């Protein structure tokens, strides 16, 4: 099943009991965030806010708040979408009549992946050359956000030289009625286009699409190779062409059935302070200067619906979107690297912080080749920690990954620290924005396990150190150690762990702050991987030099505490929580 626009998607959700209409007046300043958070935590419906404070427009959120709704947006099983292309690569290479006949259904689906030009569409129902962005119900998600942010804008640009299109989701802080920030991070296609336009001393036309087919939103966050237009992927997901209208104002082709389109330019040298923003790492990302998007035209459907999402500590909507995109792209990865059997970037850790790859080695150290190769590919290149295991290991199960590390991680050959490297813009753990380090852990099976029986005992916190509040394990390789917020120096804690007979059997001692619950695997991974830099925060029991190599000795302590200079983790405003508590019974929602 596929949907031509947002309204068709919402109609289907309502018919199947997956949409709740909220008629009570709700403020887009934090109240919507809190309501969505509670509903999503209970695996509840998408939310259509029909009475919005400060705006004549309705707001829809939580569109992708379950795996079921995310699959609907993708037009079916994401893995099957990728498998179609994989099958074509196998049956059509080399080309043959038999292969074409066998692949006729897949070829038909692929043939629909195109843009179909039309002269009119609902998006042209309202066209304004005097846009006022202050009328839009832009969400302020968290108390310390720098202002209201567009959180589901589909930002379309074209390469100034080749004309190739790119569609991405980049947050936009509303500055005033005619301008927003343009948060182009590193490794983003729109940012590459702007860099090229700046080198040519030209402004870059930008079209910001809000709404449209749900597959368009999914495609905009897909990690496609540079130079491939994400709108073609959206058409492929819909199994039908995407209708577009050519615009003389920007030279772009915009979706005919979008809810809103903002048209304008971004000009080199036109910068403004943007942020902070409570992002998908669960912390406020640092404020900085970013390009300004100057809006000249606003197009809208009659009674347009404003789409929004909320990010923060997992689990949020991006969790399920990221899972689905990985399922879809895995078959395509196998086309390029047949020895790679699976690759999983953990949504619990904000995707870029942790990825695990499995490889079927055909010769010694082949896995390292593929690991280094993947760390040079697109957005995967921003991965902070890459763990590579044997093809028989389930990379999506952290306990199984930990077991593989216990049996096969060799400190002499399996630990590789790379620094300095480029880093995800939102990762705040490095020495400066966009810079950090990489940690590679290799644990492929050569038939000779390095260790036998795994540790059986979890040390009692009271036996370790006065600053230790709790202990838990993530499989046999990782001992999680929660310390008090008053703990300023982990050296005495680290030494106490080494001295303890039960603790020193683990390969890694991961030290986390009080706000990381040790009974929640998702938040354990969040608190660990979003708060440490491999170069600065690894403390091995000892270091030895072999030739020109530095070798770490186990156990290795990882200081993953929240540290001075880090941005704050996001938290709800208690006053907003009280307001939502008071209105909850009249919202028409279950008591989550």
Tab-separated table of C-alpha atoms in Angstrom, residues 78-466:
chain	number	residue	atom	x	y	z
A	78	UNK	CA	11.711	-1.959	3.898
A	79	UNK	CA	13.912	-5.038	3.511
A	80	UNK	CA	11.848	-6.171	0.504
A	81	UNK	CA	12.349	-2.784	-1.171
A	82	UNK	CA	16.104	-3.244	-0.993
A	83	UNK	CA	15.859	-6.895	-1.948
A	84	UNK	CA	14.171	-5.987	-5.252
A	85	UNK	CA	17.225	-4.048	-6.391
A	86	UNK	CA	19.513	-6.803	-5.109
A	87	UNK	CA	17.598	-9.422	-7.114
A	88	UNK	CA	17.848	-7.299	-10.235
A	89	UNK	CA	21.605	-7.037	-9.836
A	90	UNK	CA	21.827	-10.832	-9.676
A	91	UNK	CA	19.435	-11.743	-12.499
A	92	UNK	CA	20.314	-8.987	-14.980
A	93	UNK	CA	24.097	-9.161	-14.784
A	94	UNK	CA	25.047	-10.182	-17.368
A	95	UNK	CA	21.892	-9.139	-19.261
A	96	UNK	CA	19.838	-11.953	-20.793
A	97	UNK	CA	16.310	-12.537	-22.078
A	98	UNK	CA	15.750	-15.131	-19.341
A	99	UNK	CA	16.893	-12.700	-16.677
A	100	UNK	CA	14.609	-9.957	-17.990
A	101	UNK	CA	11.610	-12.301	-17.978
A	102	UNK	CA	12.372	-13.456	-14.439
A	103	UNK	CA	12.750	-9.878	-13.262
A	104	UNK	CA	9.769	-8.333	-15.021
A	105	UNK	CA	7.889	-7.505	-11.795
A	106	UNK	CA	10.949	-5.957	-10.166
A	107	UNK	CA	11.709	-4.030	-13.369
A	108	UNK	CA	8.154	-2.698	-13.454
A	109	UNK	CA	8.480	-1.473	-9.853
A	110	UNK	CA	11.809	0.148	-10.631
A	111	UNK	CA	10.456	1.816	-13.763
A	112	UNK	CA	8.001	3.833	-11.654
A	113	UNK	CA	10.863	5.484	-9.758
A	114	UNK	CA	10.714	8.752	-11.670
A	115	UNK	CA	9.473	12.317	-11.454
A	116	UNK	CA	6.349	13.074	-13.503
A	117	UNK	CA	5.896	16.708	-14.451
A	118	UNK	CA	2.408	18.171	-14.019
A	119	UNK	CA	1.270	21.767	-14.519
A	120	UNK	CA	-1.002	22.066	-11.494
A	121	UNK	CA	-1.572	20.585	-8.078
A	122	UNK	CA	-2.983	21.287	-4.594
A	123	UNK	CA	0.234	23.018	-3.489
A	124	UNK	CA	-0.629	25.964	-5.774
A	125	UNK	CA	-3.958	26.622	-4.025
A	126	UNK	CA	-2.338	29.434	-1.986
A	127	UNK	CA	0.708	31.340	-3.233
A	128	UNK	CA	2.123	34.257	-1.251
A	129	UNK	CA	5.007	36.568	-2.102
A	130	UNK	CA	4.757	38.060	1.396
A	131	UNK	CA	5.227	35.005	3.603
A	132	UNK	CA	4.910	35.235	7.360
A	133	UNK	CA	6.577	32.267	9.016
A	134	UNK	CA	5.283	33.434	12.396
A	135	UNK	CA	1.839	32.144	11.379
A	136	UNK	CA	3.192	28.596	11.096
A	137	UNK	CA	2.879	26.370	14.195
A	138	UNK	CA	6.597	25.716	14.497
A	139	UNK	CA	7.443	23.675	17.589
A	140	UNK	CA	9.637	24.718	20.482
A	141	UNK	CA	10.400	21.224	21.719
A	142	UNK	CA	12.524	21.702	24.841
A	143	UNK	CA	12.846	24.430	27.503
A	144	UNK	CA	16.349	25.573	26.543
A	145	UNK	CA	15.928	25.461	22.767
A	146	UNK	CA	17.121	28.629	21.046
A	147	UNK	CA	13.658	29.146	19.568
A	148	UNK	CA	11.025	27.363	17.489
A	149	UNK	CA	12.419	24.777	15.039
A	150	UNK	CA	11.039	23.166	11.902
A	151	UNK	CA	11.728	19.491	12.668
A	152	UNK	CA	10.390	17.761	9.517
A	153	UNK	CA	11.462	20.122	6.721
A	154	UNK	CA	12.408	18.406	3.460
A	155	UNK	CA	15.147	20.689	2.153
A	156	UNK	CA	15.623	20.481	-1.619
A	157	UNK	CA	18.677	21.876	-3.420
A	158	UNK	CA	20.405	21.168	-6.721
A	159	UNK	CA	24.071	20.973	-7.587
A	160	UNK	CA	25.008	24.387	-9.083
A	161	UNK	CA	27.019	22.666	-11.836
A	162	UNK	CA	25.239	19.409	-12.652
A	163	UNK	CA	21.661	20.170	-11.587
A	164	UNK	CA	21.456	16.899	-9.622
A	165	UNK	CA	18.905	17.164	-6.835
A	166	UNK	CA	19.242	16.413	-3.142
A	167	UNK	CA	16.568	16.134	-0.480
A	168	UNK	CA	17.489	16.096	3.208
A	169	UNK	CA	16.018	16.879	6.605
A	170	UNK	CA	17.977	19.647	8.312
A	171	UNK	CA	16.546	21.485	11.278
A	172	UNK	CA	15.536	25.111	10.658
A	173	UNK	CA	15.317	27.581	13.535
A	174	UNK	CA	12.722	30.250	12.832
A	175	UNK	CA	14.404	33.616	13.288
A	176	UNK	CA	11.539	35.863	12.179
A	177	UNK	CA	8.704	36.021	9.667
A	178	UNK	CA	10.993	35.745	6.637
A	179	UNK	CA	14.070	33.759	7.697
A	180	UNK	CA	15.335	30.619	9.386
A	181	UNK	CA	18.663	28.991	10.107
A	182	UNK	CA	19.922	26.283	7.750
A	183	UNK	CA	21.618	23.622	9.858
A	184	UNK	CA	23.815	21.941	7.270
A	185	UNK	CA	26.080	19.495	9.089
A	186	UNK	CA	29.130	17.809	7.585
A	187	UNK	CA	28.476	14.943	5.139
A	188	UNK	CA	25.121	16.449	4.113
A	189	UNK	CA	24.223	16.772	0.429
A	190	UNK	CA	22.641	20.207	0.766
A	191	UNK	CA	25.781	21.431	2.511
A	192	UNK	CA	27.926	20.149	-0.362
A	193	UNK	CA	25.739	22.068	-2.825
A	194	UNK	CA	26.066	25.234	-0.747
A	195	UNK	CA	29.835	24.822	-0.512
A	196	UNK	CA	30.022	24.601	-4.287
A	197	UNK	CA	27.743	27.632	-4.741
A	198	UNK	CA	29.908	29.601	-2.293
A	199	UNK	CA	33.048	28.724	-4.266
A	200	UNK	CA	31.285	30.176	-7.315
A	201	UNK	CA	30.210	33.275	-5.299
A	202	UNK	CA	26.551	32.479	-5.925
A	203	UNK	CA	23.464	32.205	-3.772
A	204	UNK	CA	21.867	28.768	-3.638
A	205	UNK	CA	18.115	28.443	-4.347
A	206	UNK	CA	16.361	26.359	-1.690
A	207	UNK	CA	12.890	24.826	-1.566
A	208	UNK	CA	11.665	23.558	1.810
A	209	UNK	CA	8.861	21.019	1.478
A	210	UNK	CA	6.522	20.272	4.376
A	211	UNK	CA	4.287	17.243	3.997
A	212	UNK	CA	3.610	15.371	0.789
A	213	UNK	CA	3.801	11.594	0.407
A	214	UNK	CA	5.085	9.991	3.640
A	215	UNK	CA	7.640	8.109	1.547
A	216	UNK	CA	9.177	11.487	0.704
A	217	UNK	CA	9.939	12.041	4.390
A	218	UNK	CA	11.438	8.561	4.657
A	219	UNK	CA	13.564	9.054	1.537
A	220	UNK	CA	14.889	12.403	2.766
A	221	UNK	CA	16.729	10.731	5.650
A	222	UNK	CA	18.021	7.787	3.605
A	223	UNK	CA	21.844	7.520	3.446
A	224	UNK	CA	21.997	7.450	-0.357
A	225	UNK	CA	25.280	7.937	-2.218
A	226	UNK	CA	26.045	11.530	-3.123
A	227	UNK	CA	24.505	12.469	-6.468
A	228	UNK	CA	21.385	10.260	-6.220
A	229	UNK	CA	18.149	12.231	-5.900
A	230	UNK	CA	16.146	11.029	-2.882
A	231	UNK	CA	12.886	11.891	-4.642
A	232	UNK	CA	13.454	8.937	-6.961
A	233	UNK	CA	13.653	6.684	-3.920
A	234	UNK	CA	10.349	8.131	-2.703
A	235	UNK	CA	8.711	7.244	-6.025
A	236	UNK	CA	10.210	3.755	-5.782
A	237	UNK	CA	8.684	3.340	-2.322
A	238	UNK	CA	5.293	4.536	-3.574
A	239	UNK	CA	5.497	2.239	-6.604
A	240	UNK	CA	4.290	5.163	-8.719
A	241	UNK	CA	5.819	8.340	-10.183
A	242	UNK	CA	6.116	11.405	-7.972
A	243	UNK	CA	4.143	14.315	-9.449
A	244	UNK	CA	6.170	17.532	-9.502
A	245	UNK	CA	5.603	21.104	-10.656
A	246	UNK	CA	8.386	23.161	-12.251
A	247	UNK	CA	8.933	26.512	-10.562
A	248	UNK	CA	10.544	29.474	-12.299
A	249	UNK	CA	11.229	31.106	-8.907
A	250	UNK	CA	13.903	28.559	-7.931
A	251	UNK	CA	14.321	26.339	-10.994
A	252	UNK	CA	13.194	23.431	-8.811
A	253	UNK	CA	10.502	20.826	-9.317
A	254	UNK	CA	8.369	20.683	-6.175
A	255	UNK	CA	5.946	17.917	-5.069
A	256	UNK	CA	2.489	18.763	-6.373
A	257	UNK	CA	0.770	17.371	-3.271
A	258	UNK	CA	2.916	18.889	-0.523
A	259	UNK	CA	1.213	20.783	2.310
A	260	UNK	CA	3.611	23.748	2.307
A	261	UNK	CA	6.631	24.808	0.236
A	262	UNK	CA	8.939	27.638	1.283
A	263	UNK	CA	11.063	29.074	-1.522
A	264	UNK	CA	14.097	31.257	-1.074
A	265	UNK	CA	17.887	31.406	-1.066
A	266	UNK	CA	20.920	30.846	1.122
A	267	UNK	CA	23.768	33.269	0.441
A	268	UNK	CA	27.478	32.858	1.282
A	269	UNK	CA	28.490	35.060	4.201
A	270	UNK	CA	24.920	35.506	5.440
A	271	UNK	CA	25.228	33.811	8.844
A	272	UNK	CA	23.368	33.938	12.151
A	273	UNK	CA	23.714	32.348	15.590
A	274	UNK	CA	21.581	29.190	15.684
A	275	UNK	CA	20.665	26.907	18.579
A	276	UNK	CA	20.911	25.356	21.058
A	277	UNK	CA	18.534	22.533	20.162
A	278	UNK	CA	17.548	19.345	22.000
A	279	UNK	CA	18.629	16.853	19.345
A	280	UNK	CA	18.512	13.088	18.837
A	281	UNK	CA	21.570	12.547	21.050
A	282	UNK	CA	19.299	13.455	23.977
A	283	UNK	CA	21.313	16.596	24.798
A	284	UNK	CA	21.225	20.215	23.675
A	285	UNK	CA	23.588	20.617	20.746
A	286	UNK	CA	25.853	23.638	20.973
A	287	UNK	CA	24.817	26.896	19.351
A	288	UNK	CA	26.943	28.210	16.476
A	289	UNK	CA	26.805	30.396	13.375
A	290	UNK	CA	24.941	28.815	10.460
A	291	UNK	CA	23.752	30.046	7.053
A	292	UNK	CA	20.458	31.931	6.896
A	293	UNK	CA	17.575	30.791	4.684
A	294	UNK	CA	15.766	33.870	3.324
A	295	UNK	CA	12.187	33.001	2.351
A	296	UNK	CA	10.657	34.804	-0.635
A	297	UNK	CA	7.585	32.718	-1.401
A	298	UNK	CA	5.258	30.457	0.582
A	299	UNK	CA	2.975	27.974	-1.159
A	300	UNK	CA	0.303	26.047	0.727
A	301	UNK	CA	-2.708	23.850	0.284
A	302	UNK	CA	-6.032	25.115	1.567
A	303	UNK	CA	-6.355	24.155	5.232
A	304	UNK	CA	-2.747	22.935	5.143
A	305	UNK	CA	-1.444	20.548	7.825
A	306	UNK	CA	1.944	21.235	9.397
A	307	UNK	CA	4.031	18.058	9.992
A	308	UNK	CA	6.431	17.947	12.932
A	309	UNK	CA	8.430	15.496	14.982
A	310	UNK	CA	10.283	15.487	18.289
A	311	UNK	CA	13.770	14.178	18.952
A	312	UNK	CA	15.529	13.601	22.254
A	313	UNK	CA	16.495	10.639	24.398
A	314	UNK	CA	15.534	7.347	22.757
A	315	UNK	CA	13.011	6.054	21.892
A	316	UNK	CA	11.657	8.742	19.507
A	317	UNK	CA	10.287	8.551	15.950
A	318	UNK	CA	13.753	8.606	14.398
A	319	UNK	CA	14.418	5.278	16.152
A	320	UNK	CA	11.943	3.420	13.910
A	321	UNK	CA	12.808	5.433	10.815
A	322	UNK	CA	16.476	4.564	11.243
A	323	UNK	CA	15.708	0.887	11.745
A	324	UNK	CA	13.618	0.756	8.558
A	325	UNK	CA	16.215	2.592	6.462
A	326	UNK	CA	18.896	0.162	7.571
A	327	UNK	CA	16.699	-2.802	6.663
A	328	UNK	CA	16.190	-1.300	3.216
A	329	UNK	CA	19.813	-0.460	2.475
A	330	UNK	CA	21.414	-3.689	3.746
A	331	UNK	CA	20.757	-5.641	0.509
A	332	UNK	CA	22.321	-2.762	-1.442
A	333	UNK	CA	25.377	-2.859	0.823
A	334	UNK	CA	25.793	-6.552	0.081
A	335	UNK	CA	25.917	-5.735	-3.637
A	336	UNK	CA	28.996	-3.592	-3.035
A	337	UNK	CA	30.632	-5.698	-0.316
A	338	UNK	CA	29.514	-9.340	-0.603
A	339	UNK	CA	31.625	-10.414	2.392
A	340	UNK	CA	29.638	-8.090	4.672
A	341	UNK	CA	26.651	-10.023	6.014
A	342	UNK	CA	25.081	-7.329	8.197
A	343	UNK	CA	25.642	-3.797	9.437
A	344	UNK	CA	23.655	-2.183	12.225
A	345	UNK	CA	23.971	1.367	13.507
A	346	UNK	CA	22.381	1.389	16.950
A	347	UNK	CA	19.512	3.890	17.213
A	348	UNK	CA	19.856	3.702	21.004
A	349	UNK	CA	23.223	5.441	20.643
A	350	UNK	CA	22.110	8.048	18.104
A	351	UNK	CA	23.167	5.897	15.090
A	352	UNK	CA	26.552	7.482	14.413
A	353	UNK	CA	27.956	6.675	17.841
A	354	UNK	CA	27.930	2.878	17.478
A	355	UNK	CA	27.769	0.476	14.543
A	356	UNK	CA	28.372	-3.275	14.481
A	357	UNK	CA	29.285	-5.105	11.272
A	358	UNK	CA	29.506	-8.833	10.590
A	359	UNK	CA	31.821	-10.254	7.934
A	360	UNK	CA	32.319	-13.701	6.410
A	361	UNK	CA	36.086	-13.651	6.081
A	362	UNK	CA	37.629	-15.451	3.091
A	363	UNK	CA	41.212	-14.749	4.120
A	364	UNK	CA	42.888	-13.492	7.317
A	365	UNK	CA	42.273	-9.821	8.143
A	366	UNK	CA	39.759	-9.345	5.325
A	367	UNK	CA	37.327	-8.030	7.936
A	368	UNK	CA	39.660	-5.127	8.710
A	369	UNK	CA	39.683	-4.138	5.050
A	370	UNK	CA	35.889	-3.943	4.995
A	371	UNK	CA	35.815	-2.110	8.320
A	372	UNK	CA	38.152	0.591	7.050
A	373	UNK	CA	36.261	0.701	3.770
A	374	UNK	CA	32.920	1.254	5.496
A	375	UNK	CA	34.423	4.020	7.602
A	376	UNK	CA	35.107	5.834	4.329
A	377	UNK	CA	31.534	5.591	3.020
A	378	UNK	CA	29.180	8.593	3.230
A	379	UNK	CA	27.545	9.115	6.599
A	380	UNK	CA	28.910	5.793	7.891
A	381	UNK	CA	32.257	7.600	7.906
A	382	UNK	CA	31.029	9.503	10.967
A	383	UNK	CA	30.721	6.323	13.059
A	384	UNK	CA	32.525	6.794	16.379
A	385	UNK	CA	32.772	3.144	17.456
A	386	UNK	CA	32.787	0.323	14.898
A	387	UNK	CA	32.722	-3.260	16.165
A	388	UNK	CA	33.332	-6.013	13.608
A	389	UNK	CA	32.339	-9.598	14.357
A	390	UNK	CA	32.004	-12.938	12.606
A	391	UNK	CA	29.118	-13.549	10.199
A	392	UNK	CA	27.404	-15.908	12.638
A	393	UNK	CA	26.922	-13.174	15.266
A	394	UNK	CA	23.656	-11.248	15.472
A	395	UNK	CA	24.922	-7.659	15.186
A	396	UNK	CA	21.611	-6.283	16.483
A	397	UNK	CA	21.911	-8.084	19.812
A	398	UNK	CA	24.395	-6.303	22.084
A	399	UNK	CA	24.658	-9.329	24.357
A	400	UNK	CA	25.725	-11.495	21.402
A	401	UNK	CA	28.205	-8.825	20.291
A	402	UNK	CA	29.606	-8.693	23.817
A	403	UNK	CA	29.971	-12.482	23.784
A	404	UNK	CA	31.920	-12.290	20.519
A	405	UNK	CA	34.232	-9.660	21.980
A	406	UNK	CA	34.807	-11.823	25.057
A	407	UNK	CA	35.881	-14.801	22.982
A	408	UNK	CA	37.764	-13.099	20.134
A	409	UNK	CA	38.920	-9.540	20.931
A	410	UNK	CA	42.716	-9.593	21.021
A	411	UNK	CA	44.247	-6.504	22.604
A	412	UNK	CA	47.373	-6.935	20.461
A	413	UNK	CA	45.627	-6.960	17.093
A	414	UNK	CA	41.952	-6.063	17.525
A	415	UNK	CA	41.926	-2.551	18.982
A	416	UNK	CA	42.526	0.378	16.637
A	417	UNK	CA	42.294	4.012	17.718
A	418	UNK	CA	42.123	6.637	14.959
A	419	UNK	CA	42.656	10.299	15.810
A	420	UNK	CA	42.078	13.014	14.920
A	421	UNK	CA	39.123	12.397	12.621
A	422	UNK	CA	36.022	14.231	11.434
A	423	UNK	CA	33.052	13.754	13.736
A	424	UNK	CA	29.282	14.083	13.595
A	425	UNK	CA	28.418	17.763	14.092
A	426	UNK	CA	25.990	16.866	16.878
A	427	UNK	CA	28.553	14.772	18.771
A	428	UNK	CA	29.808	17.030	21.549
A	429	UNK	CA	32.522	14.779	23.019
A	430	UNK	CA	35.461	15.747	20.784
A	431	UNK	CA	37.892	18.619	21.300
A	432	UNK	CA	35.973	20.866	18.888
A	433	UNK	CA	32.870	20.820	16.701
A	434	UNK	CA	33.124	18.319	13.815
A	435	UNK	CA	36.274	16.724	15.215
A	436	UNK	CA	36.904	13.658	17.356
A	437	UNK	CA	38.256	10.128	17.137
A	438	UNK	CA	37.325	6.586	16.106
A	439	UNK	CA	37.548	3.264	17.938
A	440	UNK	CA	37.596	-0.025	16.018
A	441	UNK	CA	37.156	-3.342	17.833
A	442	UNK	CA	37.772	-6.486	15.750
A	443	UNK	CA	36.340	-9.768	17.043
A	444	UNK	CA	36.060	-12.167	14.118
A	445	UNK	CA	36.222	-15.915	14.761
A	446	UNK	CA	39.408	-17.662	13.624
A	447	UNK	CA	38.395	-20.920	15.306
A	448	UNK	CA	40.514	-20.357	18.434
A	449	UNK	CA	38.669	-18.512	21.222
A	450	UNK	CA	41.022	-16.416	23.347
A	451	UNK	CA	38.983	-16.871	26.509
A	452	UNK	CA	36.861	-19.630	27.905
A	453	UNK	CA	34.203	-19.296	30.570
A	454	UNK	CA	32.681	-15.832	30.843
A	455	UNK	CA	32.554	-13.888	34.122
A	456	UNK	CA	29.793	-15.202	36.369
A	457	UNK	CA	29.613	-12.567	39.074
A	458	UNK	CA	28.499	-8.962	39.050
A	459	UNK	CA	30.434	-7.119	41.744
A	460	UNK	CA	28.468	-5.572	44.584
A	461	UNK	CA	28.689	-1.758	44.465
A	462	UNK	CA	29.323	-1.654	48.215
A	463	UNK	CA	32.474	-3.735	47.716
A	464	UNK	CA	33.978	-1.367	45.142
A	465	UNK	CA	34.144	2.332	46.055
A	466	UNK	CA	32.026	4.876	47.959
